[in-house]
PDB file of C-alpha atoms in Angstrom:
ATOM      1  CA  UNK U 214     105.844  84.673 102.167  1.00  0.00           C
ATOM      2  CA  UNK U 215     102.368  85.117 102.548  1.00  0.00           C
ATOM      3  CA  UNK U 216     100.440  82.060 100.411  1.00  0.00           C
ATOM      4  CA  UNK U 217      96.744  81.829  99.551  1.00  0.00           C
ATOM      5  CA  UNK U 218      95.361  78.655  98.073  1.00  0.00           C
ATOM      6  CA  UNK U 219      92.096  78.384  96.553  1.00  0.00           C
ATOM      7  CA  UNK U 220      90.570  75.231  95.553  1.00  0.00           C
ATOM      8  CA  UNK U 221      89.370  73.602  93.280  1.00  0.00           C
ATOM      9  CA  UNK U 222      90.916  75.503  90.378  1.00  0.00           C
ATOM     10  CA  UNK U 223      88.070  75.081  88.225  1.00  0.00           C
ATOM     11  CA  UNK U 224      84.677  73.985  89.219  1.00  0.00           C
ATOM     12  CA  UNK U 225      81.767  73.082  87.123  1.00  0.00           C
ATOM     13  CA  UNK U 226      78.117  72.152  88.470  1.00  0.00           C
ATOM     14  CA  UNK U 227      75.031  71.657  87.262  1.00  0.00           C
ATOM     15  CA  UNK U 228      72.188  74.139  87.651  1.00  0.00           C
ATOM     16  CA  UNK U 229      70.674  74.005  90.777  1.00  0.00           C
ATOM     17  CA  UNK U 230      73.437  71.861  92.644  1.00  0.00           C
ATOM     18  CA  UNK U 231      74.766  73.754  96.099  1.00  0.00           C
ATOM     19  CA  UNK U 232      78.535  74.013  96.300  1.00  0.00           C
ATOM     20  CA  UNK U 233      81.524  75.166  98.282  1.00  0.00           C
ATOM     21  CA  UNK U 234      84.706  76.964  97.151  1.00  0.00           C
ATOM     22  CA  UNK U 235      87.320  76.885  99.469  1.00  0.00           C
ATOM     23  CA  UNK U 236      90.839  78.902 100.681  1.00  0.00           C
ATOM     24  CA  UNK U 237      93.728  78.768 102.712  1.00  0.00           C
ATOM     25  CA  UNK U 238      96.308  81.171 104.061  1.00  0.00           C
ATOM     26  CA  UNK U 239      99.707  79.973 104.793  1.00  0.00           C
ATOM     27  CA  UNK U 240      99.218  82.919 107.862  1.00  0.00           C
ATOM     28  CA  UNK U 241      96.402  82.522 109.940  1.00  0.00           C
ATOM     29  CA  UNK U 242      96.754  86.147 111.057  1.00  0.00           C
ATOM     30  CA  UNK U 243      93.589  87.692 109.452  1.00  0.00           C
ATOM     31  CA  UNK U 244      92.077  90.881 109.676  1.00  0.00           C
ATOM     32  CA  UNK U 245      89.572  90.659 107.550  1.00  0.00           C
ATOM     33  CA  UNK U 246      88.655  88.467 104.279  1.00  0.00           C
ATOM     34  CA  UNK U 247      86.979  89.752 101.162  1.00  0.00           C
ATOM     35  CA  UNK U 248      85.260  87.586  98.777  1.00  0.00           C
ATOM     36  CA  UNK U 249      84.858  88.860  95.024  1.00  0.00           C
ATOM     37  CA  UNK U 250      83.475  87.777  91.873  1.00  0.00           C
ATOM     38  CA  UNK U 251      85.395  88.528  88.294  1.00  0.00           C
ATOM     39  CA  UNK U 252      83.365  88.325  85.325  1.00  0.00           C
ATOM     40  CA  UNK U 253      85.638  87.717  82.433  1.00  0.00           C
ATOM     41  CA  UNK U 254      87.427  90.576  80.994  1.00  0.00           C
ATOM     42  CA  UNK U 255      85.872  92.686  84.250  1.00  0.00           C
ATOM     43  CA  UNK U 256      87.141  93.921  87.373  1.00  0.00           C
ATOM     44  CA  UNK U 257      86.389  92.818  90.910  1.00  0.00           C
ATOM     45  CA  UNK U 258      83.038  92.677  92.786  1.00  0.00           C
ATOM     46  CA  UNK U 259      83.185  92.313  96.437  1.00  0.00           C
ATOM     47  CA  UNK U 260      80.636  90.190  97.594  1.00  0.00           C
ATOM     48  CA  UNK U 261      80.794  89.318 100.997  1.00  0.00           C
ATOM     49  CA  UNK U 262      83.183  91.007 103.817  1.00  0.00           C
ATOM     50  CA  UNK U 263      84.231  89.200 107.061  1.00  0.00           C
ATOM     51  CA  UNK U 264      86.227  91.010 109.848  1.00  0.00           C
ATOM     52  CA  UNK U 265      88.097  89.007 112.403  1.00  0.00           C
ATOM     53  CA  UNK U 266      86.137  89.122 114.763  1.00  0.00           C
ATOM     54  CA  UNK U 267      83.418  87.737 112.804  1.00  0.00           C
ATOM     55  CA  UNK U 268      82.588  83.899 112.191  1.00  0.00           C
ATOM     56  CA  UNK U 269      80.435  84.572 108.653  1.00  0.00           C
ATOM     57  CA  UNK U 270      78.454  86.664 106.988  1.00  0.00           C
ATOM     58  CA  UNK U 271      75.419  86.412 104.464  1.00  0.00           C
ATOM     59  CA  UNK U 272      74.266  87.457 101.585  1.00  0.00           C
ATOM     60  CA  UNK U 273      71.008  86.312  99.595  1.00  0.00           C
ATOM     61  CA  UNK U 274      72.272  82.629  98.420  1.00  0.00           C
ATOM     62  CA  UNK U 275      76.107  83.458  99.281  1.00  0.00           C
ATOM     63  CA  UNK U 276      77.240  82.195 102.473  1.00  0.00           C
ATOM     64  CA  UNK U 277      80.958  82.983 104.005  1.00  0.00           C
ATOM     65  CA  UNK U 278      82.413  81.906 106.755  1.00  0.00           C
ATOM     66  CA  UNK U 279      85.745  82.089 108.300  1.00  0.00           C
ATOM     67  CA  UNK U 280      87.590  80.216 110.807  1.00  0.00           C
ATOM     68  CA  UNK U 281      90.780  81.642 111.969  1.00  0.00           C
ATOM     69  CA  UNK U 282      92.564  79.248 114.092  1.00  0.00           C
ATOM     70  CA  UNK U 283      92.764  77.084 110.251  1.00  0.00           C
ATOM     71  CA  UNK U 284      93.405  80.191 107.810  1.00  0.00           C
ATOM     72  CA  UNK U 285      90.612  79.129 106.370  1.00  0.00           C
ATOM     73  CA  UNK U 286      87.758  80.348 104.420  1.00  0.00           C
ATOM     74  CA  UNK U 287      84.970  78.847 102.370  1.00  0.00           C
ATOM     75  CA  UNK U 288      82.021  80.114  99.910  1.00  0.00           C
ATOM     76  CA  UNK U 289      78.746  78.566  99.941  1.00  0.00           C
ATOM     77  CA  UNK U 290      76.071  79.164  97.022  1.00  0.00           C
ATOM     78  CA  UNK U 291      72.998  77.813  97.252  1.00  0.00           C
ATOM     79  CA  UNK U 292      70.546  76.651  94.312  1.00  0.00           C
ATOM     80  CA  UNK U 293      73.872  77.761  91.379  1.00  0.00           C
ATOM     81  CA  UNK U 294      72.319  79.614  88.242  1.00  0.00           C
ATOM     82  CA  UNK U 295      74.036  79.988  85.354  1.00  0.00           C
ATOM     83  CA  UNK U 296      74.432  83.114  86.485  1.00  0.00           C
ATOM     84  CA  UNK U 297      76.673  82.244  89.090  1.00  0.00           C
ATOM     85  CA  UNK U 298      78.896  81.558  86.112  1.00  0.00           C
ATOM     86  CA  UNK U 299      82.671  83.711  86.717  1.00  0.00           C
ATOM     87  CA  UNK U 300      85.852  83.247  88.614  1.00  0.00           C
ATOM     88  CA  UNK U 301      85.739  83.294  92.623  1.00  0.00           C
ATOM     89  CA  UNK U 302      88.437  85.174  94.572  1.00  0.00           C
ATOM     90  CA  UNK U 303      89.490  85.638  98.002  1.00  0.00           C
ATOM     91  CA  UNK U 304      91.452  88.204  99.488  1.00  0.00           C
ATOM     92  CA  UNK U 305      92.303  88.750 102.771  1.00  0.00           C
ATOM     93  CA  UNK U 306      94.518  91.583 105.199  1.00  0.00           C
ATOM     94  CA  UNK U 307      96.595  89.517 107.139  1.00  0.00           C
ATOM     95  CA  UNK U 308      99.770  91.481 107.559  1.00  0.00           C
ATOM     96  CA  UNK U 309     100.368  93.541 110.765  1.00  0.00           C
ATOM     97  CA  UNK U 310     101.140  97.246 109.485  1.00  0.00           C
ATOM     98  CA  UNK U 311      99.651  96.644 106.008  1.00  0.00           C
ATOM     99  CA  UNK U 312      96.360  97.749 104.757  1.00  0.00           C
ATOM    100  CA  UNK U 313      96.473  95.736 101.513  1.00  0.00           C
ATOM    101  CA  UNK U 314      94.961  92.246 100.306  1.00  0.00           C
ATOM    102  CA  UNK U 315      96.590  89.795  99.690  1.00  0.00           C
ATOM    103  CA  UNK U 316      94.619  87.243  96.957  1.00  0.00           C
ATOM    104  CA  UNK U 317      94.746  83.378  95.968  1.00  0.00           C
ATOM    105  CA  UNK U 318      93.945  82.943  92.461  1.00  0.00           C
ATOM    106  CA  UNK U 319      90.623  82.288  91.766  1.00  0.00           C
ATOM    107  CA  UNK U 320      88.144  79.218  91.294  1.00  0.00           C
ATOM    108  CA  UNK U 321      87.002  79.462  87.787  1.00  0.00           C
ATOM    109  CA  UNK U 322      83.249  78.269  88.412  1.00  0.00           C
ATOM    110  CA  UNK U 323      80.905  77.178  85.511  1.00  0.00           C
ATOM    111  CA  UNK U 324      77.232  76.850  86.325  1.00  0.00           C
ATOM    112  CA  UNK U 325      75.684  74.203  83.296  1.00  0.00           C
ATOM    113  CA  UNK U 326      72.037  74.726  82.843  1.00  0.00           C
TER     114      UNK U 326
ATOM    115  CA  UNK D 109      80.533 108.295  90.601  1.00  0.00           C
ATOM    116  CA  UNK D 110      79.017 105.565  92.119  1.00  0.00           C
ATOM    117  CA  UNK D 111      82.341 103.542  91.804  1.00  0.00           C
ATOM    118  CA  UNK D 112      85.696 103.601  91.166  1.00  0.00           C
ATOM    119  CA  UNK D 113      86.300 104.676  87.385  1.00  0.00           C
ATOM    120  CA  UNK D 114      89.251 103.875  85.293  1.00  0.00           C
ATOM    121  CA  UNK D 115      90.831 105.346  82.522  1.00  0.00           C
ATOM    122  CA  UNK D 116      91.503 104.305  80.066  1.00  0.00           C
ATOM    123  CA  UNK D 117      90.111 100.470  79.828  1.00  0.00           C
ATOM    124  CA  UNK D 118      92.506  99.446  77.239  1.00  0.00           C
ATOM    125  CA  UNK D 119      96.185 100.897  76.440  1.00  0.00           C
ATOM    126  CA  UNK D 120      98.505  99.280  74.173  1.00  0.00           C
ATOM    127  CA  UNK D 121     101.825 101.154  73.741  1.00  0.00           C
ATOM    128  CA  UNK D 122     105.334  99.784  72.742  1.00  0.00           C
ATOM    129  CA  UNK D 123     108.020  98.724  74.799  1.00  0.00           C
ATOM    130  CA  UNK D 124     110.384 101.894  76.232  1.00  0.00           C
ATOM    131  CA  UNK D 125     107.304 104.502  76.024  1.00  0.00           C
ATOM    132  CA  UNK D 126     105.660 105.886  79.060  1.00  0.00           C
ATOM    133  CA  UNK D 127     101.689 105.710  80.058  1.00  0.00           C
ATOM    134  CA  UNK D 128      99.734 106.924  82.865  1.00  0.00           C
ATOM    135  CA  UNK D 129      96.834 105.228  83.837  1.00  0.00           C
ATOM    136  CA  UNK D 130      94.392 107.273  86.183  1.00  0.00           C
ATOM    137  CA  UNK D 131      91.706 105.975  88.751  1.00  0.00           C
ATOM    138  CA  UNK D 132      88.805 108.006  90.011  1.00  0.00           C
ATOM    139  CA  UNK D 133      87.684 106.313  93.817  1.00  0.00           C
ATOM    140  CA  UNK D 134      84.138 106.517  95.057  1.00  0.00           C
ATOM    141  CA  UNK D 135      83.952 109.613  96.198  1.00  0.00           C
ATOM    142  CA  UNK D 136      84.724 110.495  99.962  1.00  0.00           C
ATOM    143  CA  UNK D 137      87.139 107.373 100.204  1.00  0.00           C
ATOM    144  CA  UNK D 138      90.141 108.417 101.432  1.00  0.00           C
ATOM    145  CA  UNK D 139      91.849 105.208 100.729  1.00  0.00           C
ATOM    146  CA  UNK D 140      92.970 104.158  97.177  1.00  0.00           C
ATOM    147  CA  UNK D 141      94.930 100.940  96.082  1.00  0.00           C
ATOM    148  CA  UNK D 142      96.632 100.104  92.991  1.00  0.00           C
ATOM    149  CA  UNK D 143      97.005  96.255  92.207  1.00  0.00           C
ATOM    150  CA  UNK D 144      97.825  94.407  89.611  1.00  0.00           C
ATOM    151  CA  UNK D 145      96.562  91.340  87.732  1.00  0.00           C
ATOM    152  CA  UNK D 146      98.514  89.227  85.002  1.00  0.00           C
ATOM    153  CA  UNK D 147      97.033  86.133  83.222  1.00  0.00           C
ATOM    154  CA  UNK D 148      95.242  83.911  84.913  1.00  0.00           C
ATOM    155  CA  UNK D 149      96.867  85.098  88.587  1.00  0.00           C
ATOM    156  CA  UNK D 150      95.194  86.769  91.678  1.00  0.00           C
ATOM    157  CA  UNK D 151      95.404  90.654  91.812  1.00  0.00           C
ATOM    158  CA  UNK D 152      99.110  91.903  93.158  1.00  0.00           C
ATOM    159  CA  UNK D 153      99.312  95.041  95.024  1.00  0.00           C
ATOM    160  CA  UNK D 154     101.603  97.823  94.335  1.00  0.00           C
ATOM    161  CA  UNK D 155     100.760 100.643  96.220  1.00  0.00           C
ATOM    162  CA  UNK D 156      98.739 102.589  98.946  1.00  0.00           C
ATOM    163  CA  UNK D 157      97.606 106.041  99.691  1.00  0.00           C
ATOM    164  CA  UNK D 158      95.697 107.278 102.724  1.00  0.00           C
ATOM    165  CA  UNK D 159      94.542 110.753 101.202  1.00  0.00           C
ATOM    166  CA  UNK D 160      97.537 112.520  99.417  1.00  0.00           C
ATOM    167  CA  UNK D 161     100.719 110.100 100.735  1.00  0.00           C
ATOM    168  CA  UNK D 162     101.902 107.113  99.788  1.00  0.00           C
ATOM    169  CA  UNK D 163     101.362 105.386 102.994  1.00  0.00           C
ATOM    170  CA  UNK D 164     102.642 101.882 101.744  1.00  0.00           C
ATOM    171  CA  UNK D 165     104.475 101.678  98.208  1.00  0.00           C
ATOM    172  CA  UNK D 166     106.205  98.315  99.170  1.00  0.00           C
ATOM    173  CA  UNK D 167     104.577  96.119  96.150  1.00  0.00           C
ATOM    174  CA  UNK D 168     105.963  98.537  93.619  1.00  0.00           C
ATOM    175  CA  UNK D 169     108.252  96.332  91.466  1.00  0.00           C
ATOM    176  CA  UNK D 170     111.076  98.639  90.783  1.00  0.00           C
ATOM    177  CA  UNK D 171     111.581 102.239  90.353  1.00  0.00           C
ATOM    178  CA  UNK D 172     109.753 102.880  86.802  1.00  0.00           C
ATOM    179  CA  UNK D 173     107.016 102.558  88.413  1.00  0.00           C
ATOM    180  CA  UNK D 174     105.312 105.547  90.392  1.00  0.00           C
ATOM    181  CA  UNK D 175     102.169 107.117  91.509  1.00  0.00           C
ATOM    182  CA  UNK D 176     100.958 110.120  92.791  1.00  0.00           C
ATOM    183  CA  UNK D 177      97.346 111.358  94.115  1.00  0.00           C
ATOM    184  CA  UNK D 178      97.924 115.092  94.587  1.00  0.00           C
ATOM    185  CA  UNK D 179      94.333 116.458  96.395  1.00  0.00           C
ATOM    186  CA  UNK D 180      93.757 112.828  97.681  1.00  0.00           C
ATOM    187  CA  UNK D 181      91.084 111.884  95.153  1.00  0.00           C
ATOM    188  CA  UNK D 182      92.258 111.094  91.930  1.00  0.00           C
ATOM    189  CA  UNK D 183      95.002 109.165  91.453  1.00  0.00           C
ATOM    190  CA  UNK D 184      97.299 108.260  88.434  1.00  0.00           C
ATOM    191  CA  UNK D 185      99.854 105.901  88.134  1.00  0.00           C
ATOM    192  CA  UNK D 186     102.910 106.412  85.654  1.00  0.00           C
ATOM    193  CA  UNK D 187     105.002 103.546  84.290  1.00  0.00           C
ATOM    194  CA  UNK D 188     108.611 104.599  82.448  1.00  0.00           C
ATOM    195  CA  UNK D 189     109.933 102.836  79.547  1.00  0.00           C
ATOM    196  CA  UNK D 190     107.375 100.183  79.640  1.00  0.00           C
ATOM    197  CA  UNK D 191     108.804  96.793  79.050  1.00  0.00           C
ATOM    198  CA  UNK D 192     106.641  93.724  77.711  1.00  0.00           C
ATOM    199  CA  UNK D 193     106.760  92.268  81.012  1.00  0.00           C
ATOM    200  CA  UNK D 194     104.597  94.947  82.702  1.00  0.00           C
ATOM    201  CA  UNK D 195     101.429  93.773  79.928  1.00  0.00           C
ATOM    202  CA  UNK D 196      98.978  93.390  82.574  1.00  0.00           C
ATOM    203  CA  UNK D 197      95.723  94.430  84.126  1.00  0.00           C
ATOM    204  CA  UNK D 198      96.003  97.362  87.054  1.00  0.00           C
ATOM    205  CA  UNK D 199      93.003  97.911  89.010  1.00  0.00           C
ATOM    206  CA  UNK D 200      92.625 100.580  91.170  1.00  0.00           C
ATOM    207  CA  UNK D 201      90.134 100.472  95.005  1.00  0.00           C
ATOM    208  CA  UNK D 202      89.325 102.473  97.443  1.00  0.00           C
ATOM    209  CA  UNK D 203      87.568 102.369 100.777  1.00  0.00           C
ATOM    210  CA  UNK D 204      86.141 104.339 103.321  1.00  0.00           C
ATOM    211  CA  UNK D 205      89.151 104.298 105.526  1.00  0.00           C
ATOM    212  CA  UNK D 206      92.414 102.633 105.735  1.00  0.00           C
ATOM    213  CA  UNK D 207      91.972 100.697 108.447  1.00  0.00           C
ATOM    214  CA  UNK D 208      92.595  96.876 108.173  1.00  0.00           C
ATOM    215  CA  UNK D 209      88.505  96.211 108.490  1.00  0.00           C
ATOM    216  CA  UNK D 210      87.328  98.695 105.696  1.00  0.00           C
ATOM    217  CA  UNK D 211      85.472  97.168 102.671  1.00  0.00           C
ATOM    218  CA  UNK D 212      87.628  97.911  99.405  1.00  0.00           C
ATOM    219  CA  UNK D 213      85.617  98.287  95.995  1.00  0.00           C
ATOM    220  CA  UNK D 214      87.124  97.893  92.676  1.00  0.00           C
ATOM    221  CA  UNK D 215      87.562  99.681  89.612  1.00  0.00           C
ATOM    222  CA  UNK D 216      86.963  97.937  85.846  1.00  0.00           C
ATOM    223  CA  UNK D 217      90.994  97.778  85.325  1.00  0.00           C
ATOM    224  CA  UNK D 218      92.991  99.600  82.868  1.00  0.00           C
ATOM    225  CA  UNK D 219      94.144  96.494  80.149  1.00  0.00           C
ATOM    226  CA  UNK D 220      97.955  96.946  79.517  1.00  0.00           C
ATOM    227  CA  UNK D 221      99.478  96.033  76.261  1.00  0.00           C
ATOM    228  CA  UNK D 222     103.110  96.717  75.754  1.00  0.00           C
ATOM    229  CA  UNK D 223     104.275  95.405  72.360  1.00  0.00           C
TER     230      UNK D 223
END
């Protein structure tokens, strides 16, 4: 069965500090790999997208790469505001035939200001 | 819309009744997904449709649980005689396509109570 790891669990930094979140698939066979953001009591907000044949991708102070040979996957934020303050998910497609994602469960990330 | 709605954001019913819970996608998506998120756990998927068929309905857990989007927009999902066990969030996404690349984009959830 398809696992996905996330780690650490629970993270908290400083304001300011830059840091790295970090998951695993027990598959390496990934089509593509969504990162989201879940705001307590919320739903899901995709914030970064990286197909397979794609390395990473960018957005403002999020960076996400993805190396495939590994399974792995890690989110960078620069310069954390409190802001930044929610749980981190990945999700990936990584099953031939199936459209859906499969997710590890979260990094619970605290920004302190 | 500009995103996926859900309705309604909280139900709490007791245990052997029946909901529905119904998800409006962004509109033009032909893709929607149902998953599901308990406590503290990544979202679970239960089922796919690519415009008005089920085109993958493996992560449904068993057969009280079914779902049906009849023009290929709206969708609503229909649990029978709900048991405590299926207290959860369901969120519903859609994307542009159902290929393997496209983008999904997630509803609020639909918060699942069953006493």
């Amino acid at each position: 069965k398809q696992e996905v790891t996330q780690i650490p669990a629970a993270l908290s930094v400083p304001e300011g500090e830059n840091l790295v979140l970090n998951c695993s698939f027990t598959d390496s066979a990934i089509y593509n790999l969504q990162w989201f953001r879940q705001d307590p009591g919320k739903g899901l907000t995709s914030l970064l997208l990286i197909q397979s044949s794609q390395r990473e991708q960018t957005s403002g102070r999020l960076n996400a790469s993805l190396d495939k040979s590994s399974g792995r996957s890690t989110l960078y934020i620069a310069a954390s505001q409190p802001g930044d303050s929610a749980t981190y998910l990945c999700a990936g497609v990584i099953q031939t035939g199936a459209n859906n994602l499969f997710f590890g469960t979260g990094t619970r990330l605290t920004v302190i200001p | 819309g500009a995103g996926v709605s859900q309705t309604p954001s909280n139900k709490v019913t007791e245990k052997g009744k029946y909901v529905e819970l119904r998800c409006d996608p962004i509109s033009g998506h032909t893709a929607l997904y149902w998953y599901r998120q308990s406590l503290g756990q990544g979202p679970e998927f239960l089922i796919y449709f690519q415009g008005t068929g089920a085109a993958d309905d493996s992560g449904l857990p068993n057969d009280r649980f079914f779902a049906v989007r009849p023009e290929g927009s709206v969708s609503t999902l229909k649990i029978q005689r709900t048991e405590r066990g299926d207290s959860a969030v369901y969120l519903c996404a859609s994307s542009s396509g159902g290929g393997i690349y496209n983008e999904q984009f997630f509803g609020p959830g639909t918060r699942l109570t069953v006493l």
